[in-house]
């Protein structure tokens, strides 16, 4: 079954584009990364999927149910963490978590206690006393305590220290291993590479790539490092040229034999050809789409 499926999903705010013709499919049990910088359309897609805003056109389904007609049923099976969560400042953390659970008709005290312990969250402090990172922990527990089938997490690690980030992803992996689907929206590419099995790249509201993370790292684009050359070879397929002292680097998409022929005509002392990192691939797609 598909946990999330969209068909040319589009959202405009007046004349301003939020997302445009986004078609993606996330199978149940997937750990999916949704990549893009701030303003790319990640949050708009998420809010549309949740039914918090209405699509301008297109359709989408959560576990086979329409996001508009079945919004309430869908929300029962989703744990949502917004990029910026806010709570009633005068309430204690424990009361916020209980209130969140009771809105679903549930008692999640035991699960909340366990999550708070693992995330080092003091449940007896008032929200007004919490740092940004601890407020983010409250949001995480609210999203996880009812053990939903689908986790939709928008920039979940901002404000968390590295040790808490590590524990947070350990929890997500455990839930994913149990069969839950994780939809992780992030601009931290190292998180996507380390934890996700598939990913989509969004730019300017449009989905520009959708594939497994493994395939993203083997797109045919190569990273080339050359010592001794003062300029890149004059052949097609070269992008993102950088020169640092005597080190020339660039991305190349084309025939390797053509690259080797061109390099042989340059005065070089060393050459290294390798697969680029995910962040370099990401930037390469952004450069291509901008041209």
Short mmCIF file of C-alpha atoms in Angstrom, two decimals, residues 117-291:
data_model
loop_
_atom_site.label_atom_id
_atom_site.label_comp_id
_atom_site.label_asym_id
_atom_site.label_seq_id
_atom_site.Cartn_x
_atom_site.Cartn_y
_atom_site.Cartn_z
CA UNK A 117 13.10 10.08 29.48
CA UNK A 118 14.93 9.18 26.27
CA UNK A 119 14.90 12.79 25.05
CA UNK A 120 15.87 14.24 28.46
CA UNK A 121 12.68 16.30 28.71
CA UNK A 122 11.50 17.50 32.14
CA UNK A 123 7.74 16.96 32.11
CA UNK A 124 7.15 19.04 35.25
CA UNK A 125 8.49 22.32 33.83
CA UNK A 126 6.19 24.95 32.37
CA UNK A 127 6.39 25.62 28.66
CA UNK A 128 7.31 29.26 29.36
CA UNK A 129 10.50 28.03 31.06
CA UNK A 130 11.67 25.91 28.14
CA UNK A 131 14.44 26.63 25.65
CA UNK A 132 13.81 26.35 21.91
CA UNK A 133 15.33 22.86 21.90
CA UNK A 134 13.13 21.65 24.76
CA UNK A 135 10.02 23.05 23.09
CA UNK A 136 10.99 21.04 20.02
CA UNK A 137 11.19 17.94 22.27
CA UNK A 138 7.62 18.58 23.44
CA UNK A 139 6.53 18.67 19.80
CA UNK A 140 8.36 15.42 19.10
CA UNK A 141 6.67 13.61 21.99
CA UNK A 142 3.26 14.95 20.87
CA UNK A 143 3.91 13.54 17.40
CA UNK A 144 5.22 10.15 18.58
CA UNK A 145 3.33 9.26 21.76
CA UNK A 146 0.26 7.75 20.04
CA UNK A 147 2.41 5.50 17.81
CA UNK A 148 0.85 6.45 14.45
CA UNK A 149 1.28 4.60 11.16
CA UNK A 150 2.75 7.69 9.49
CA UNK A 151 5.15 10.31 10.84
CA UNK A 152 5.29 13.62 8.96
CA UNK A 153 8.17 15.64 10.36
CA UNK A 154 9.04 19.13 9.15
CA UNK A 155 12.65 20.13 9.97
CA UNK A 156 12.50 18.05 13.18
CA UNK A 157 16.07 18.45 14.43
CA UNK A 158 16.43 22.24 14.39
CA UNK A 159 17.31 23.39 17.91
CA UNK A 160 18.26 19.92 19.16
CA UNK A 161 21.77 19.21 20.39
CA UNK A 162 23.69 16.40 18.64
CA UNK A 163 23.14 13.76 21.33
CA UNK A 164 19.38 14.34 21.36
CA UNK A 165 19.33 14.28 17.56
CA UNK A 166 21.01 10.88 17.67
CA UNK A 167 18.46 9.54 20.17
CA UNK A 168 15.57 11.02 18.16
CA UNK A 169 16.66 9.18 15.02
CA UNK A 170 17.17 6.00 17.03
CA UNK A 171 13.51 6.22 18.06
CA UNK A 172 12.41 6.87 14.47
CA UNK A 173 14.41 3.88 13.24
CA UNK A 174 12.77 1.67 15.86
CA UNK A 175 9.31 2.83 14.78
CA UNK A 176 10.21 2.37 11.12
CA UNK A 177 11.51 -1.14 11.82
CA UNK A 178 8.09 -1.86 13.37
CA UNK A 179 6.41 -0.88 10.09
CA UNK A 180 5.67 2.83 10.48
CA UNK A 181 6.28 5.20 7.58
CA UNK A 182 8.52 8.23 8.11
CA UNK A 183 8.26 11.32 5.88
CA UNK A 184 11.19 13.55 6.86
CA UNK A 185 11.35 17.08 5.47
CA UNK A 186 14.81 18.57 5.86
CA UNK A 187 17.51 20.74 4.34
CA UNK A 188 20.18 18.88 6.36
CA UNK A 189 21.47 16.55 3.67
CA UNK A 190 23.60 14.48 6.02
CA UNK A 191 20.40 13.39 7.81
CA UNK A 192 18.80 12.31 4.54
CA UNK A 193 21.87 10.37 3.46
CA UNK A 194 22.28 8.60 6.80
CA UNK A 195 18.69 7.65 7.61
CA UNK A 196 16.48 7.73 4.49
CA UNK A 197 16.12 5.03 1.86
CA UNK A 198 14.46 7.21 -0.77
CA UNK A 199 14.11 10.94 -1.29
CA UNK A 200 12.63 13.70 -3.38
CA UNK A 201 14.21 17.05 -4.24
CA UNK A 202 11.94 20.10 -4.52
CA UNK A 203 12.80 23.47 -6.00
CA UNK A 204 10.50 26.45 -6.47
CA UNK A 205 7.48 24.33 -5.63
CA UNK A 206 8.28 21.67 -8.23
CA UNK A 207 9.56 18.15 -7.64
CA UNK A 208 12.77 17.89 -9.67
CA UNK A 209 13.91 14.40 -8.65
CA UNK A 210 12.46 11.34 -6.94
CA UNK A 211 14.59 8.22 -6.38
CA UNK A 212 16.29 6.01 -3.82
CA UNK A 213 19.11 7.67 -1.89
CA UNK A 214 21.46 5.02 -3.23
CA UNK A 215 20.53 5.88 -6.82
CA UNK A 216 20.84 9.60 -6.11
CA UNK A 217 24.46 8.96 -5.26
CA UNK A 218 24.97 7.15 -8.58
CA UNK A 219 23.24 9.41 -11.09
CA UNK A 220 26.08 9.27 -13.61
CA UNK A 221 27.47 12.57 -12.37
CA UNK A 222 31.11 12.36 -11.33
CA UNK A 223 33.17 14.63 -9.12
CA UNK A 224 36.54 15.36 -10.72
CA UNK A 225 39.51 16.80 -8.84
CA UNK A 226 42.54 17.91 -10.81
CA UNK A 227 45.89 19.23 -9.58
CA UNK A 228 48.06 21.43 -11.74
CA UNK A 229 45.40 22.65 -14.21
CA UNK A 230 44.39 26.30 -14.18
CA UNK A 231 41.08 25.82 -16.01
CA UNK A 232 38.52 23.10 -16.65
CA UNK A 233 38.52 21.20 -19.96
CA UNK A 234 36.40 22.83 -22.67
CA UNK A 235 33.87 20.04 -23.11
CA UNK A 236 30.14 19.70 -22.55
CA UNK A 237 28.83 18.31 -19.27
CA UNK A 238 31.03 20.27 -16.87
CA UNK A 239 29.34 22.19 -14.04
CA UNK A 240 30.12 23.74 -10.66
CA UNK A 241 33.77 24.55 -11.44
CA UNK A 242 35.84 25.58 -8.43
CA UNK A 243 39.51 26.53 -8.12
CA UNK A 244 41.31 26.52 -4.78
CA UNK A 245 45.06 27.14 -5.01
CA UNK A 246 46.34 24.40 -7.34
CA UNK A 247 43.22 22.23 -6.92
CA UNK A 248 40.54 22.32 -9.62
CA UNK A 249 37.21 20.52 -8.94
CA UNK A 250 34.04 20.20 -11.00
CA UNK A 251 31.05 17.94 -11.62
CA UNK A 252 30.91 16.08 -14.91
CA UNK A 253 28.03 14.30 -16.64
CA UNK A 254 29.07 12.74 -19.91
CA UNK A 255 31.25 10.10 -21.49
CA UNK A 256 34.25 9.23 -19.31
CA UNK A 257 36.46 8.61 -22.35
CA UNK A 258 35.72 12.16 -23.56
CA UNK A 259 36.70 13.51 -20.15
CA UNK A 260 39.95 11.50 -20.11
CA UNK A 261 40.83 12.66 -23.62
CA UNK A 262 40.30 16.30 -22.61
CA UNK A 263 42.30 15.92 -19.40
CA UNK A 264 45.18 14.34 -21.29
CA UNK A 265 45.61 17.60 -23.17
CA UNK A 266 46.09 19.60 -19.95
CA UNK A 267 49.16 20.00 -17.77
CA UNK A 268 48.00 18.03 -14.70
CA UNK A 269 49.92 16.41 -11.85
CA UNK A 270 47.10 14.32 -10.38
CA UNK A 271 43.48 13.38 -11.14
CA UNK A 272 40.76 11.87 -8.96
CA UNK A 273 37.33 10.83 -10.25
CA UNK A 274 34.70 9.79 -7.70
CA UNK A 275 30.99 9.81 -6.90
CA UNK A 276 29.90 13.18 -5.48
CA UNK A 277 28.37 13.61 -2.04
CA UNK A 278 24.61 14.07 -1.72
CA UNK A 279 24.93 17.81 -1.06
CA UNK A 280 26.92 18.24 -4.28
CA UNK A 281 24.30 16.29 -6.24
CA UNK A 282 21.59 18.41 -4.65
CA UNK A 283 23.30 21.64 -5.67
CA UNK A 284 23.88 20.25 -9.15
CA UNK A 285 20.14 19.72 -9.62
CA UNK A 286 19.43 23.21 -8.31
CA UNK A 287 21.91 24.71 -10.79
CA UNK A 288 20.36 22.74 -13.66
CA UNK A 289 16.83 23.79 -12.78
CA UNK A 290 17.85 27.44 -12.44
CA UNK A 291 19.34 27.59 -15.92
#
